Coordinates of C-alpha atoms and ligand atoms in Angstrom, one line a residue:
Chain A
X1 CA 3.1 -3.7 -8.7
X2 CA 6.5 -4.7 -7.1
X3 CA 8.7 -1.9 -9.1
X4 CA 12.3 -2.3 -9.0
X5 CA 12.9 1.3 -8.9
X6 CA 10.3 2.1 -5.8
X7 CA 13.3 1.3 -3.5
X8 CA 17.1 2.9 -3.6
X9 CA 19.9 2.6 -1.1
X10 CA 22.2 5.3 -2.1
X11 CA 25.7 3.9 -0.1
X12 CA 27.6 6.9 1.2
X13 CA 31.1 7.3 2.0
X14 CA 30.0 8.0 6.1
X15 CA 28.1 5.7 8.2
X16 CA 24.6 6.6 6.0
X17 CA 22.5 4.8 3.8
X18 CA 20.3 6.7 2.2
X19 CA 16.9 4.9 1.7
X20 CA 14.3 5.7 -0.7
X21 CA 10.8 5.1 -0.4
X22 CA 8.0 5.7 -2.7
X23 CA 4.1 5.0 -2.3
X24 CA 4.6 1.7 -3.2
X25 CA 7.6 0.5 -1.5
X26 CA 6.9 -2.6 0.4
X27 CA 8.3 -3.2 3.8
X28 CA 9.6 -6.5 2.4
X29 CA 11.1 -4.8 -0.8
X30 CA 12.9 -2.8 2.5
X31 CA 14.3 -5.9 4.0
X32 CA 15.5 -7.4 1.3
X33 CA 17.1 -4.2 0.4
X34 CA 19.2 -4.1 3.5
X35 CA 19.8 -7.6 3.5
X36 CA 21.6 -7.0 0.7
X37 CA 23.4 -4.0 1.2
X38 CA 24.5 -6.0 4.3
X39 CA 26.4 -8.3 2.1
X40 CA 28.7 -6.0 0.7
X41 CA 29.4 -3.5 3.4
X42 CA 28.5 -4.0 7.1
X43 CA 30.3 -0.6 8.8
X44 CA 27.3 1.8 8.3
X45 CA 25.3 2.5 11.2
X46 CA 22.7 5.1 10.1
X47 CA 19.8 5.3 7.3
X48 CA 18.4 8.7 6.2
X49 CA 14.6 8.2 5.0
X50 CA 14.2 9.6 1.7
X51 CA 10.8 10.3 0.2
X52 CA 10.0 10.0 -2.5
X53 CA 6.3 11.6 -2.5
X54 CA 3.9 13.4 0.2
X55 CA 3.8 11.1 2.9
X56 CA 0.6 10.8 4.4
X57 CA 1.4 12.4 7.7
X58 CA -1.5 10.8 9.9
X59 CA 0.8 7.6 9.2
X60 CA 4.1 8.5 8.9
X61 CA 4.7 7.7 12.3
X62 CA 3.8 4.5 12.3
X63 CA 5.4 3.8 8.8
X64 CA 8.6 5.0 10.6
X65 CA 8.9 2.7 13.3
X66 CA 7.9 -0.6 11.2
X67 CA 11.2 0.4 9.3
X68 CA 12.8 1.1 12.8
X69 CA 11.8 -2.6 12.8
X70 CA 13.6 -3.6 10.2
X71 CA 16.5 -1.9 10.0
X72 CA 17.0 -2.7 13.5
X73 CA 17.3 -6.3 12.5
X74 CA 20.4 -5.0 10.0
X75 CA 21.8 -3.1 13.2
X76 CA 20.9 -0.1 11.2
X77 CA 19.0 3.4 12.9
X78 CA 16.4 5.5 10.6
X79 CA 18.4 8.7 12.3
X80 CA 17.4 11.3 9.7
X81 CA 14.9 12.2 7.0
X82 CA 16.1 13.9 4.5
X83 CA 14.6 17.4 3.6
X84 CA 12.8 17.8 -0.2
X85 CA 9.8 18.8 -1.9
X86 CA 7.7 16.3 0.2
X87 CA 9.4 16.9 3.4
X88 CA 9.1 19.8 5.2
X89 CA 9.2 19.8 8.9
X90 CA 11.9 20.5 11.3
X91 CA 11.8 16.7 12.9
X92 CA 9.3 14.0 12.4
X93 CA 8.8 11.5 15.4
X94 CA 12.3 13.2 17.2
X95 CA 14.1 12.2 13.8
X96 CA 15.9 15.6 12.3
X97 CA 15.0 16.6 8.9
X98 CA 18.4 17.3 7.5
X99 CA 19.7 19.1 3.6
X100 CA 21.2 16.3 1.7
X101 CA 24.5 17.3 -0.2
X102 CA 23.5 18.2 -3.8
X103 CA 25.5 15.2 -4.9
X104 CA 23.7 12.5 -2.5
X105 CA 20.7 13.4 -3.7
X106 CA 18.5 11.0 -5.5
X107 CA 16.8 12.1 -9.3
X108 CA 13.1 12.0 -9.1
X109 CA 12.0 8.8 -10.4
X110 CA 9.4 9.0 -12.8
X111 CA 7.2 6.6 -14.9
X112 CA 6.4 4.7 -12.3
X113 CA 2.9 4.5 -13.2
X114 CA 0.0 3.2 -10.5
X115 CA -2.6 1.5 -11.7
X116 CA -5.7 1.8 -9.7
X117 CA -8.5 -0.8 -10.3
X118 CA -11.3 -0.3 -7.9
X119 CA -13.6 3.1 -7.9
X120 CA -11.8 6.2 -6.2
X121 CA -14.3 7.1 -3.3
X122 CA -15.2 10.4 -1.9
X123 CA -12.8 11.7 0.3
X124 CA -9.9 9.0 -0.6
X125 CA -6.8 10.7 -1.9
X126 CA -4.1 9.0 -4.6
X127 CA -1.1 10.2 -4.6
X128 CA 2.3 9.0 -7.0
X129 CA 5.3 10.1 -7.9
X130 CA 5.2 9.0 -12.4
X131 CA 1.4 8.1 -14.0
X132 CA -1.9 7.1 -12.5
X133 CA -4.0 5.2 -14.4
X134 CA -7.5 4.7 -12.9
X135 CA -9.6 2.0 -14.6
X136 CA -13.2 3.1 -13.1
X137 CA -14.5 5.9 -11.1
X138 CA -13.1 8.8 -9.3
X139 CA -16.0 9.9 -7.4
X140 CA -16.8 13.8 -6.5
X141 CA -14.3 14.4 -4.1
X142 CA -11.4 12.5 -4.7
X143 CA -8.5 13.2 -5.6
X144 CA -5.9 12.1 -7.9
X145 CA -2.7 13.8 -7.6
X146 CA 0.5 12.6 -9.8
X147 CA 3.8 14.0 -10.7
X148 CA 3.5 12.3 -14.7
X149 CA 0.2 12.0 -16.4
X150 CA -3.2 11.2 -15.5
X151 CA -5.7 8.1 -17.2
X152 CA -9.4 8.0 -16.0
X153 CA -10.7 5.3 -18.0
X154 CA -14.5 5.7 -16.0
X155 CA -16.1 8.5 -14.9
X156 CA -14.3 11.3 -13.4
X157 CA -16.2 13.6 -10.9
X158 CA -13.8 14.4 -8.9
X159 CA -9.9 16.2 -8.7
X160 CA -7.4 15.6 -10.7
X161 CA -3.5 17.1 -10.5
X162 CA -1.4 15.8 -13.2
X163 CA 2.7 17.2 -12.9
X164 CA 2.2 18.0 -9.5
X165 CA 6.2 19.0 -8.8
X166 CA 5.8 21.9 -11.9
X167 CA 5.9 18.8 -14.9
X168 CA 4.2 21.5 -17.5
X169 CA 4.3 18.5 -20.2
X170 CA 2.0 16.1 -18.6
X171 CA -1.7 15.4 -19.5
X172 CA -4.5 14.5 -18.2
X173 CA -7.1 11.8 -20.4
X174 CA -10.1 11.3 -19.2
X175 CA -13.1 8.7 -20.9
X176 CA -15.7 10.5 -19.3
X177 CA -15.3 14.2 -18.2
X178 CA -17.3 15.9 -15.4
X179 CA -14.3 16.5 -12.8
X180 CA -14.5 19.5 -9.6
X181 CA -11.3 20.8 -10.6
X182 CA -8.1 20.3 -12.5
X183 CA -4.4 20.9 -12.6
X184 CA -1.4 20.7 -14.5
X185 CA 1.7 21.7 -12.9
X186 CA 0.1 23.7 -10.3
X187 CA -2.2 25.5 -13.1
X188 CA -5.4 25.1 -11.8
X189 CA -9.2 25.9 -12.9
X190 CA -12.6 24.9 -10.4
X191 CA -15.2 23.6 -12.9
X192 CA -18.3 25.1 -11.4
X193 CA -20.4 25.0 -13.8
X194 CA -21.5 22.6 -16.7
X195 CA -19.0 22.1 -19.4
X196 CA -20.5 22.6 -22.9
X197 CA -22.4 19.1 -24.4
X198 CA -19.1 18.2 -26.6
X199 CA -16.8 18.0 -23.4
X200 CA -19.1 17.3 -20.5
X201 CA -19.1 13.3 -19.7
X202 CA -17.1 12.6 -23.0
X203 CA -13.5 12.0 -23.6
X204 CA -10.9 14.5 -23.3
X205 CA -7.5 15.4 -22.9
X206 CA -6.4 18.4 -20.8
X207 CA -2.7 20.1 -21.4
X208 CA -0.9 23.2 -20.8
X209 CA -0.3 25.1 -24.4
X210 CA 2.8 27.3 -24.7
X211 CA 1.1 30.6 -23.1
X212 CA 0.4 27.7 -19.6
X213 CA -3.3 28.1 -20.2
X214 CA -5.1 24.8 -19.2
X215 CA -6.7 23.4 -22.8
X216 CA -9.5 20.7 -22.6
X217 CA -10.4 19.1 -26.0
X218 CA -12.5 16.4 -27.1
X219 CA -10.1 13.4 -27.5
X220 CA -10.1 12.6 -30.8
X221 CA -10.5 8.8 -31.7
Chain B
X1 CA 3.0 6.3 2.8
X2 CA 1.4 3.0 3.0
X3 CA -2.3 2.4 3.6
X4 CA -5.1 3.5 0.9
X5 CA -2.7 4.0 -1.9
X6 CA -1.4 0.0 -1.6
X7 CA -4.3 -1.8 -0.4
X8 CA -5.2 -3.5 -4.4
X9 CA -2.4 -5.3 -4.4
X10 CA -2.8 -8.2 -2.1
X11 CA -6.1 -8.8 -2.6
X12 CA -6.2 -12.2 -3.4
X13 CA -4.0 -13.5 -0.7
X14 CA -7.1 -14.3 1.7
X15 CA -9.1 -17.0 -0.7
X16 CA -8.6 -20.5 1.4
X17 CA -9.6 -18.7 4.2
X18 CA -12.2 -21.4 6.4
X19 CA -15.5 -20.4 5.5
X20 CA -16.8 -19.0 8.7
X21 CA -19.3 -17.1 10.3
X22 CA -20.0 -14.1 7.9
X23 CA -19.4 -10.2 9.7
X24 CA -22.1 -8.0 7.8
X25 CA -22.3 -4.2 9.1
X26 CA -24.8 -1.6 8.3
X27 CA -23.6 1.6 8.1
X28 CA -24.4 4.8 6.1
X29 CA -22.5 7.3 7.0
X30 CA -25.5 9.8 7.8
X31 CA -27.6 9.7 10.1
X32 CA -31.1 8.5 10.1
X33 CA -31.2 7.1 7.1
X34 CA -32.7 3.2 7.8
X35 CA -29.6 1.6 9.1
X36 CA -31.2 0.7 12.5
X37 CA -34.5 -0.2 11.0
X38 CA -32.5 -2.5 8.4
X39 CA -30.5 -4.2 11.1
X40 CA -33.2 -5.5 12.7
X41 CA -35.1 -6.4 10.0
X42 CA -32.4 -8.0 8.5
X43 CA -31.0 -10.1 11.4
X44 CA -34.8 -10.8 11.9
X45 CA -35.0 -11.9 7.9
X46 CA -31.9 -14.5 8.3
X47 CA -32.9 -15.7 11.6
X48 CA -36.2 -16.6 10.2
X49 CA -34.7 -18.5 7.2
X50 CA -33.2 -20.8 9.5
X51 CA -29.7 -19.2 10.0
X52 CA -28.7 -18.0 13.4
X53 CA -28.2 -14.6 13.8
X54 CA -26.7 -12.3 16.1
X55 CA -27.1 -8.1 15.9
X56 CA -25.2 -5.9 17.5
X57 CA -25.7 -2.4 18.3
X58 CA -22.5 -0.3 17.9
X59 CA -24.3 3.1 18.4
X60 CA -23.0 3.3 21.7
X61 CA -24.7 6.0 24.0
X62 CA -27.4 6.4 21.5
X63 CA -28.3 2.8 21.7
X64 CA -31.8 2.2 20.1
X65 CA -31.3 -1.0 18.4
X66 CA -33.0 -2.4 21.7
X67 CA -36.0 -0.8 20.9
X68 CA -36.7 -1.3 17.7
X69 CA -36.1 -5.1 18.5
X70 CA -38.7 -4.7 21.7
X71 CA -35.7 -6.2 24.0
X72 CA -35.2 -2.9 26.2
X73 CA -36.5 -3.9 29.3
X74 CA -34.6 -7.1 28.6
X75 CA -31.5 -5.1 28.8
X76 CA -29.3 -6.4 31.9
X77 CA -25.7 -6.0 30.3
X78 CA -24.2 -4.4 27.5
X79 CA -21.4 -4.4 24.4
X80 CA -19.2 -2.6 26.4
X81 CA -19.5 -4.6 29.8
X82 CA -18.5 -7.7 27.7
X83 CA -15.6 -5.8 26.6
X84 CA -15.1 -4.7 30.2
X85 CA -15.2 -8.3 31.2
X86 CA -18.1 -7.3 33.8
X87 CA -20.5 -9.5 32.2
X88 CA -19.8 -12.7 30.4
X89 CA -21.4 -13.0 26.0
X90 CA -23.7 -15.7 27.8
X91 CA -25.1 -13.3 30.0
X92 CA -25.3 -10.3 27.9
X93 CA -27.1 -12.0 24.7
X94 CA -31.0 -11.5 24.8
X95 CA -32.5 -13.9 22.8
X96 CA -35.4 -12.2 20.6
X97 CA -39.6 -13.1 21.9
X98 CA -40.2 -14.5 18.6
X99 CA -37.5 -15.6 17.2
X100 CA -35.2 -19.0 18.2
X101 CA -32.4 -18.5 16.2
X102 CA -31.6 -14.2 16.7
X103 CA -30.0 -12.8 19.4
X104 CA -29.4 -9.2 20.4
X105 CA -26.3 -7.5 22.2
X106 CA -27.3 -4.1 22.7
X107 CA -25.0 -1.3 23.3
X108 CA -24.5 1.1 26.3
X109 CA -26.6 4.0 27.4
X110 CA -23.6 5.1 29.8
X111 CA -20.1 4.4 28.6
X112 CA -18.5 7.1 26.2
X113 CA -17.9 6.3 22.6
X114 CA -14.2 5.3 23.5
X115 CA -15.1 2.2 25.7
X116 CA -15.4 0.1 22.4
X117 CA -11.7 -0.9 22.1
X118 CA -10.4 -2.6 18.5
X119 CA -8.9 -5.5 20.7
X120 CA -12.2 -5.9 22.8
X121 CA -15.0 -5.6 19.8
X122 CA -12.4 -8.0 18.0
X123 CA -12.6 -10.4 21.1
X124 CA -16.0 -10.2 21.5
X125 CA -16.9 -11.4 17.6
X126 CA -14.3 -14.0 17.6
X127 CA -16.4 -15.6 20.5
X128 CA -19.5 -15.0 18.7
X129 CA -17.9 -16.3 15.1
X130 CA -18.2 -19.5 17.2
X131 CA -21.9 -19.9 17.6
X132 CA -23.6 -18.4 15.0
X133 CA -23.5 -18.0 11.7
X134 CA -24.1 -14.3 10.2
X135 CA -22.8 -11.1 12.8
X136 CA -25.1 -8.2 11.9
X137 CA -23.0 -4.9 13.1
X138 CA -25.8 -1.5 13.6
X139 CA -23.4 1.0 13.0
X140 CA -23.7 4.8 13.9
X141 CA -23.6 7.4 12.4
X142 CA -20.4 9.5 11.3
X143 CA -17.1 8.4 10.8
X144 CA -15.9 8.5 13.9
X145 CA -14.7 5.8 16.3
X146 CA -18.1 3.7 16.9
X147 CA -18.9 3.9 13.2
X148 CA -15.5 2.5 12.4
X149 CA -15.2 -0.2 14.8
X150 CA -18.5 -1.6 13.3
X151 CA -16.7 -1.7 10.2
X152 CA -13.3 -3.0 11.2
X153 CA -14.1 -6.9 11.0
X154 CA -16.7 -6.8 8.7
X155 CA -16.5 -9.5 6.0
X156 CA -20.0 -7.4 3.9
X157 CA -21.2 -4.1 4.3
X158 CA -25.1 -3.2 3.5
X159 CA -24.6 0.3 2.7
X160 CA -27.6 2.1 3.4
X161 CA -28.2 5.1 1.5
X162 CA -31.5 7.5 1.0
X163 CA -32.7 9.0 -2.4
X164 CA -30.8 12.0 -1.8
X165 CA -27.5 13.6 -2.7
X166 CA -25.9 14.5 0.7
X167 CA -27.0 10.7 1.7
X168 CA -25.5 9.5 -1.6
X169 CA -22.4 11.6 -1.0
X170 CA -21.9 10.4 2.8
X171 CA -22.2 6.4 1.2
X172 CA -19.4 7.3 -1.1
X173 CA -16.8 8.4 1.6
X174 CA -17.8 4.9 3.7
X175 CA -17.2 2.9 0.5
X176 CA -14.1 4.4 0.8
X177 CA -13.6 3.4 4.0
X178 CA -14.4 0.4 3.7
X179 CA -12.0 -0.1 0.6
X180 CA -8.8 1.1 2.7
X181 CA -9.5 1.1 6.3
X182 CA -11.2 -2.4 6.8
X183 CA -9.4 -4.5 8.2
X184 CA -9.7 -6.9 5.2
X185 CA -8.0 -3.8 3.3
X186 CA -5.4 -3.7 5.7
X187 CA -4.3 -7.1 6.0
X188 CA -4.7 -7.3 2.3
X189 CA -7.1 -9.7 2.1
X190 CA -10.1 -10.0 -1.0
X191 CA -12.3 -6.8 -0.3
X192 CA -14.9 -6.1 1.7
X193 CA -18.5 -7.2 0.1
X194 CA -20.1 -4.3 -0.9
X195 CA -24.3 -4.2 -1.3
X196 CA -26.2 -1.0 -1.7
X197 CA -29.9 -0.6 0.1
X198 CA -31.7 2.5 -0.6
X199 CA -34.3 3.0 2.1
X200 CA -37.1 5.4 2.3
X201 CA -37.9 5.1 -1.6
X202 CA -40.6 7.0 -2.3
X203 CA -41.3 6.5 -6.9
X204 CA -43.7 9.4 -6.5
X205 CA -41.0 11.9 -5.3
X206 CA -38.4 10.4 -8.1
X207 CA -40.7 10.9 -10.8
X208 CA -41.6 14.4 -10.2
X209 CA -37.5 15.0 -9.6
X210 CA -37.8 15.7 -6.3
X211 CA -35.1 12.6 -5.3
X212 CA -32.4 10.7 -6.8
X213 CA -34.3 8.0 -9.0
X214 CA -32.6 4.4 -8.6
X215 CA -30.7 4.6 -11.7
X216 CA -28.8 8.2 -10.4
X217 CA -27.7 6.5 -7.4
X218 CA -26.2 3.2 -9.1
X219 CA -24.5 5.4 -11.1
X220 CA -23.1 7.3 -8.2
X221 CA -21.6 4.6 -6.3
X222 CA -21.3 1.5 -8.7
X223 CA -22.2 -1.4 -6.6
X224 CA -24.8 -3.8 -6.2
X225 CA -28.3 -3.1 -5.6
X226 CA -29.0 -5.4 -2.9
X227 CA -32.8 -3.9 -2.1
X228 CA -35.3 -0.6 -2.0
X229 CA -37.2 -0.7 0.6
X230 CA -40.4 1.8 0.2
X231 CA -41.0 4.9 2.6
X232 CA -43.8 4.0 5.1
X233 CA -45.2 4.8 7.9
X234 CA -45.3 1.2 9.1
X235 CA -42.0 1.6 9.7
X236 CA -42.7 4.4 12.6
X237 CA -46.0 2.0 13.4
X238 CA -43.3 -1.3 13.9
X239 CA -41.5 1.2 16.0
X240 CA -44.1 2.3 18.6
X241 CA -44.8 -1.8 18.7
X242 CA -41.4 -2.5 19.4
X243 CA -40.6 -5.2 17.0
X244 CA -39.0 -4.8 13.7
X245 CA -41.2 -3.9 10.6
X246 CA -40.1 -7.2 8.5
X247 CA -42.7 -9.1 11.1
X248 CA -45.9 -6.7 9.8
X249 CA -46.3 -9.3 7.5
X250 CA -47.6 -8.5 4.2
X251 CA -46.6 -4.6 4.2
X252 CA -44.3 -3.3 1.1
X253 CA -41.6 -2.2 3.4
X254 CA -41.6 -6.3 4.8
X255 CA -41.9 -7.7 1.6
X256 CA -38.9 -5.8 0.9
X257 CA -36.8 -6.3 4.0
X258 CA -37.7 -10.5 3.2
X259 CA -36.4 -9.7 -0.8
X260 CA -33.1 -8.0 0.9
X261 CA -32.4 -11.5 2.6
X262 CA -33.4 -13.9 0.2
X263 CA -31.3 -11.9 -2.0
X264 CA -28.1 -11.8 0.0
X265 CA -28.5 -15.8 0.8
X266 CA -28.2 -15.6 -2.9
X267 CA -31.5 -15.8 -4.8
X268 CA -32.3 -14.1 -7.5
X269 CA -35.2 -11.4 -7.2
X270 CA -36.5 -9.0 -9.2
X271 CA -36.5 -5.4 -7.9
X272 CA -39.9 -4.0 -6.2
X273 CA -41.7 -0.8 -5.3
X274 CA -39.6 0.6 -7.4
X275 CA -41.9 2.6 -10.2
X276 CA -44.9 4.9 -8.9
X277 CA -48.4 3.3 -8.8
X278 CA -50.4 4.1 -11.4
X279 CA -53.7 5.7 -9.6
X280 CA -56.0 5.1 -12.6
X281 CA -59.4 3.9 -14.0
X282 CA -57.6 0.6 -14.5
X283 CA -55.8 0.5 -11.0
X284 CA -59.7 1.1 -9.2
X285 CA -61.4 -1.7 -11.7
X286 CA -58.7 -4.3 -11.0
X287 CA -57.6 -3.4 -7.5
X288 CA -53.9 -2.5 -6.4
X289 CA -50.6 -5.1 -7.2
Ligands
ADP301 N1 -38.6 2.8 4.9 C1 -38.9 3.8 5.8 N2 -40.0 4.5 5.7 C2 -40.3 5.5 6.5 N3 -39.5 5.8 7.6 C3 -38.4 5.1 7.8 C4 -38.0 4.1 6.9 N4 -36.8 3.6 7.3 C5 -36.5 4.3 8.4 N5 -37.4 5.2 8.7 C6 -37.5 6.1 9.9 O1 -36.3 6.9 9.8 C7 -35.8 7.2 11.1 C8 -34.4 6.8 11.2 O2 -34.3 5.4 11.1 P1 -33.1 4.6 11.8 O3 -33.3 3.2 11.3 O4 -33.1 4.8 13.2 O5 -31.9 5.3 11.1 P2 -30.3 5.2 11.5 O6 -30.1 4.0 12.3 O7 -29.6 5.2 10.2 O8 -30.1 6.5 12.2 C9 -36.7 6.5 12.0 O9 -37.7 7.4 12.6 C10 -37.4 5.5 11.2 O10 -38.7 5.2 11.7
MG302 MG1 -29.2 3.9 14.3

C-alpha cells in the first residue's frame, strides 16, 4: 500500500515546503519525509498542506494537528493549505487557504490505484485520487468515488463515480451489476429500476462514447 | 484523510496479542430487533457452559437489560456511577439468581447518554478483562454515542438483524462501523469478528414472501451465520417472568439461543427452525420434530 508517490515535498525558493498528501499517505511516510528534507536544507520554516483528494472534513482537523505533530519535531509550522479542486474553504482550523503560484503547483498524480479487500458497507464512502479496485461487495449505499477507473470484482449495489475531476476516458467494470447510480466524469444516471436480464447482476463495463452518453455493455469475456 | 479509507492495511499487526478476555457486543443498528433478548440469553448460554460471564447494558436511560435478566430490584449502582467513580465494579456487579458464573452491570435510568465517556467505558472493561472471561456489550439502538461506545472495544460483534430489509439495511451501515470506527480498525489491529443472528425468524412468512428468506440476507451482508432464532411468544412469556428465554428449557427460541453459544465456543451445528413445518397427514400421524 506504502506508494512512493502518495507523498511530495515540493522545496520552494521562500521559507515553504509544500507537502502533499493523498488518502494514503501515512503519518510515518510524513516524518520520514521531513527528515529528509531536513538533511539537505534546514532554513524553511513553513509547510503548505496540499491535498491531494476530498479530505474528509469531520477529520481534517484532527489529521492537521498530528502533522502539527510532526512537523513540529522538524521545527516546521503547517501555516497554509493550499487552495484546489478539493479545498475550498476560506481557513480550515485558523490555517488560510491560500492560491498556489501556477508554477508550485503539483500535477495530479494518478494511477495510484487502491485496492479494497473487505465488503464496502452501507453508508461507508471510498474515495482516491488514480483506480479503485474493490475485490468483494459494495453494498446499497456506498460509495466509490475515484479520479481513474473503477473494478468491482463482487457485487455492486451501490454508487460508483469513476473520473471524478472530469477524466471522460475512465471506466467502470463491474462482475456483478445491480449499482443505485453511476458516473463518469460527472455524467451521471440513478438506476431506478431493473436493468434488462443481460446486464442486471452480470458483468459490465460502463464508458462515456464520443456524444458523453454513459454506455453499459455486457463485458465481453 | 485517514480513517475508513486506510484501515486494511495494518491488519495483521495485532496477532501475538495475549489471549484475553474476549469483548463481544450486540448491536443492530435498529431498534427492537432481539439484541436485548440475545444479550441475555447469550451471557446466560456462556455462563452456563462454564465460562464466566459479564453483560453489560449500554442502553443508557432506556436501561432494560435489568429486566429481562430479573435483576431490577437488585439494581443499587449503575454503568455510569462506576464511571463516575461513585460506586466501586465490586459493588455495582449483580450476580444473576441462577447463575454462579454471570454477572450483570446494568445501565442508568438517570444520566444522559453523554455520561458514558471513551476513557471511563475503557476503564471500566479493562478491570473487568481481569476477572472474567467473555464481556457481553447490550448495545442501543442508533448510531449514536451509546451505540458506539458498546462497540469501541469490542473484540466480536453478534450483529443482530430481523428478516426485513430496513433491519438488513441498518446491519450493513454497523458492519461498517464496525470495519472503520472500532477501535481495532483504528489501531489497525486484525478486524473485528463479525457473526450474523437473525432473530424473530418466522419460515412461514419467508415462504409466502412476506420476509427476507435466510439465503437473501447472507447475501446481503456476507458474513457468518452464527444462529436464527424463531419468532415466539415465549420470548414476551420469558419477559413478564423476568429471566432470559434461553432458561424455558426445551422451547425452539432456547434451543436456539444454546445452538448460538455452542456455536461461537466453536462447535459445529447445523442450522434450525429454519424451513416452515410441514402441517400434514404425516406431521399429525408421527407427531411434531
Ligand atoms: N425471537 C423473538 N420472538 C418474538 N419476539 C421477540 C423475539 N426476540 C425479541 N422479541 C421481542 O421484540 C421486542 C424487542 O426485543 P429487544 O430484545 O428488547 O430488542 P432491542 O434490544 O434490539 O431493542 C421485545 O418485545 C421482545 O420481546
Ligand atoms: Mg435493547
Amino acid at each position: 500500500m506504502m506508494s512512493s508517490n502518495s507523498i511530495k515535498l515540493n522545496s520552494a525558493n521562500f521559507d515553504y515546503y509544500i507537502l502533499r498528501v493523498t488518502p494514503s499517505t501515512e503519518l510515518e511516510q510524513i516524518a520520514s519525509k521531513l527528515a529528509t528534507l531536513r538533511e539537505f536544507d534546514a532554513t524553511g520554516k513553513y509547510l503548505v498542506l496540499e491535498c491531494g483528494a476530498k479530505p474528509d472534513m469531520s477529520q481534517f482537523t484532527s489529521y492537521l494537528r498530528k502533522i502539527d505533530d510532526i512537523a513540529a519535531k522538524f521545527a516546521l509550522e503547517v501555516k497554509f493549505i493550499a487552495a484546489n479542486q478539493f479545498i475550498s474553504a476560506d481557513q480550515i482550523d485558523g490555517r488560510a487557504v491560500i492560491n498556489l503560484p501556477a508554477t508550485l503547483q503539483s500535477k495530479p498524480i494518478l494511477n495510484q490505484t487502491l485496492l479494497i479487500e473487505e465488503p464496502v458497507r452501507s453508508g461507508i464512502r471510498i474515495e482516491n485520487d488514480g483506480d479503485i479496485i474493490v475485490t468483494s461487495l459494495v453494498s446499497h449505499n456506498a460509495e466509490i468515488i475515484a479520479s481513474g477507473n473503477i473494478h468491482v470484482y463482487g457485487d455492486c449495489r451501490g454508487r460508483v463515480l469513476a473520473g471524478n475531476g472530469g477524466n471522460k476516458k475512465a471506466k467502470i467494470f463491474v462482475a456483478r451489476f445491480n449499482a443505485e447510480l453511476i458516473s463518469i466524469a460527472g455524467i451521471y444516471r440513478v438506476i431506478e429500476d431493473k436493468l434488462p436480464d443481460n446486464l442486471h447482476n452480470k458483468a459490465v463495463q460502463i464508458f462515456l462514447d464520443e456524444k458523453e452518453r454513459l454506455n453499459i455493455i455486457p463485458l465481453a469475456v | 484523510m485517514r480513517g475508513e479509507i486506510n484501515r486494511h492495511k495494518m491488519q495483521f499487526l495485532g496477532a501475538n496479542m495475549a489471549k484475553a478476555a474476549r469483548i463481544v457486543v450486540v448491536t443492530s443498528g435498529k431498534g427492537g430487533v432481539g439484541k436485548t433478548t440475545t444479550s441475555a440469553s447469550f451471557a446466560t448460554g456462556l455462563a452456563l457452559s462454564g465460562h464466566k460471564t459479564v453483560v453489560i447494558d449500554f442502553d443508557i436511560g432506556l436501561r432494560n437489560l435489568d429486566l429481562i435478566m430479573g435483576c431490577e430490584r437488585r439494581v443499587v449502582y449503575d454503568f455510569v456511577n462506576v464511571i463516575n467513580g461513585e460506586a466501586t465494579l465490586h459493588q455495582a456487579l449483580i450476580k444473576d439468581k441462577n447463575c454462579d458464573n454471570l454477572y450483570v452491570l446494568a445501565a442508568s435510568q438517570t444520566k444522559d447518554k453523554e455520561a458514558l465517556t471513551q476513557d471511563g467505558v475503557e476503564k471500566v472493561l479493562n478491570e473487568l478483562r481481569k476477572d472474567f472471561e467473555f464481556i457481553v456489550c447490550d448495545s442501543p439502538a442508533g448510531i449514536e454515542m451509546g451505540a458506539f461506545m458498546a462497540l469501541y472495544f469490542a473484540d466480536e460483534a453478534l450483529v443482530v438483524t430481523n428478516p426485513e430489509v430496513s433491519s438488513v439495511r441498518d446491519s450493513d451501515r454497523i458492519l461498517g462501523i464496525l470495519a472503520s470506527k472500532a477501535k481495532r480498525a483504528v489501531d489497525g489491529r486484525e478486524k473485528v469478528k463479525e457473526h450474523l443472528i437473525i432473530t424473530r425468524y418466522n419460515p412461514e412468512r419467508v415462504e409466502n414472501g412476506d420476509m427476507l428468506s435466510l439465503t437473501d440476507i447472507q447475501d446481503i451482508l456476507r458474513i457468518p451465520v452464527l444462529g436464527v432464532v424463531p419468532e415466539s411468544k415465549d420470548v414476551l412469556q420469558a419477559s413478564n417472568t423476568g429471566s432470559p428465554v434461553i432458561n424455558l428449557r426445551g422451547t425452539n427460541v432456547s434451543e436456539a439461543y444454546f445452538d448460538i453459544v455452542a456455536r461461537f465456543l466453536g462447535e459445529d451445528r447445523p442450522l434450525r427452525y429454519i424451513t416452515a413445518e410441514k402441517k400434514g397427514l404425516l406431521k399429525r400421524i408421527f407427531g411434531g420434530n
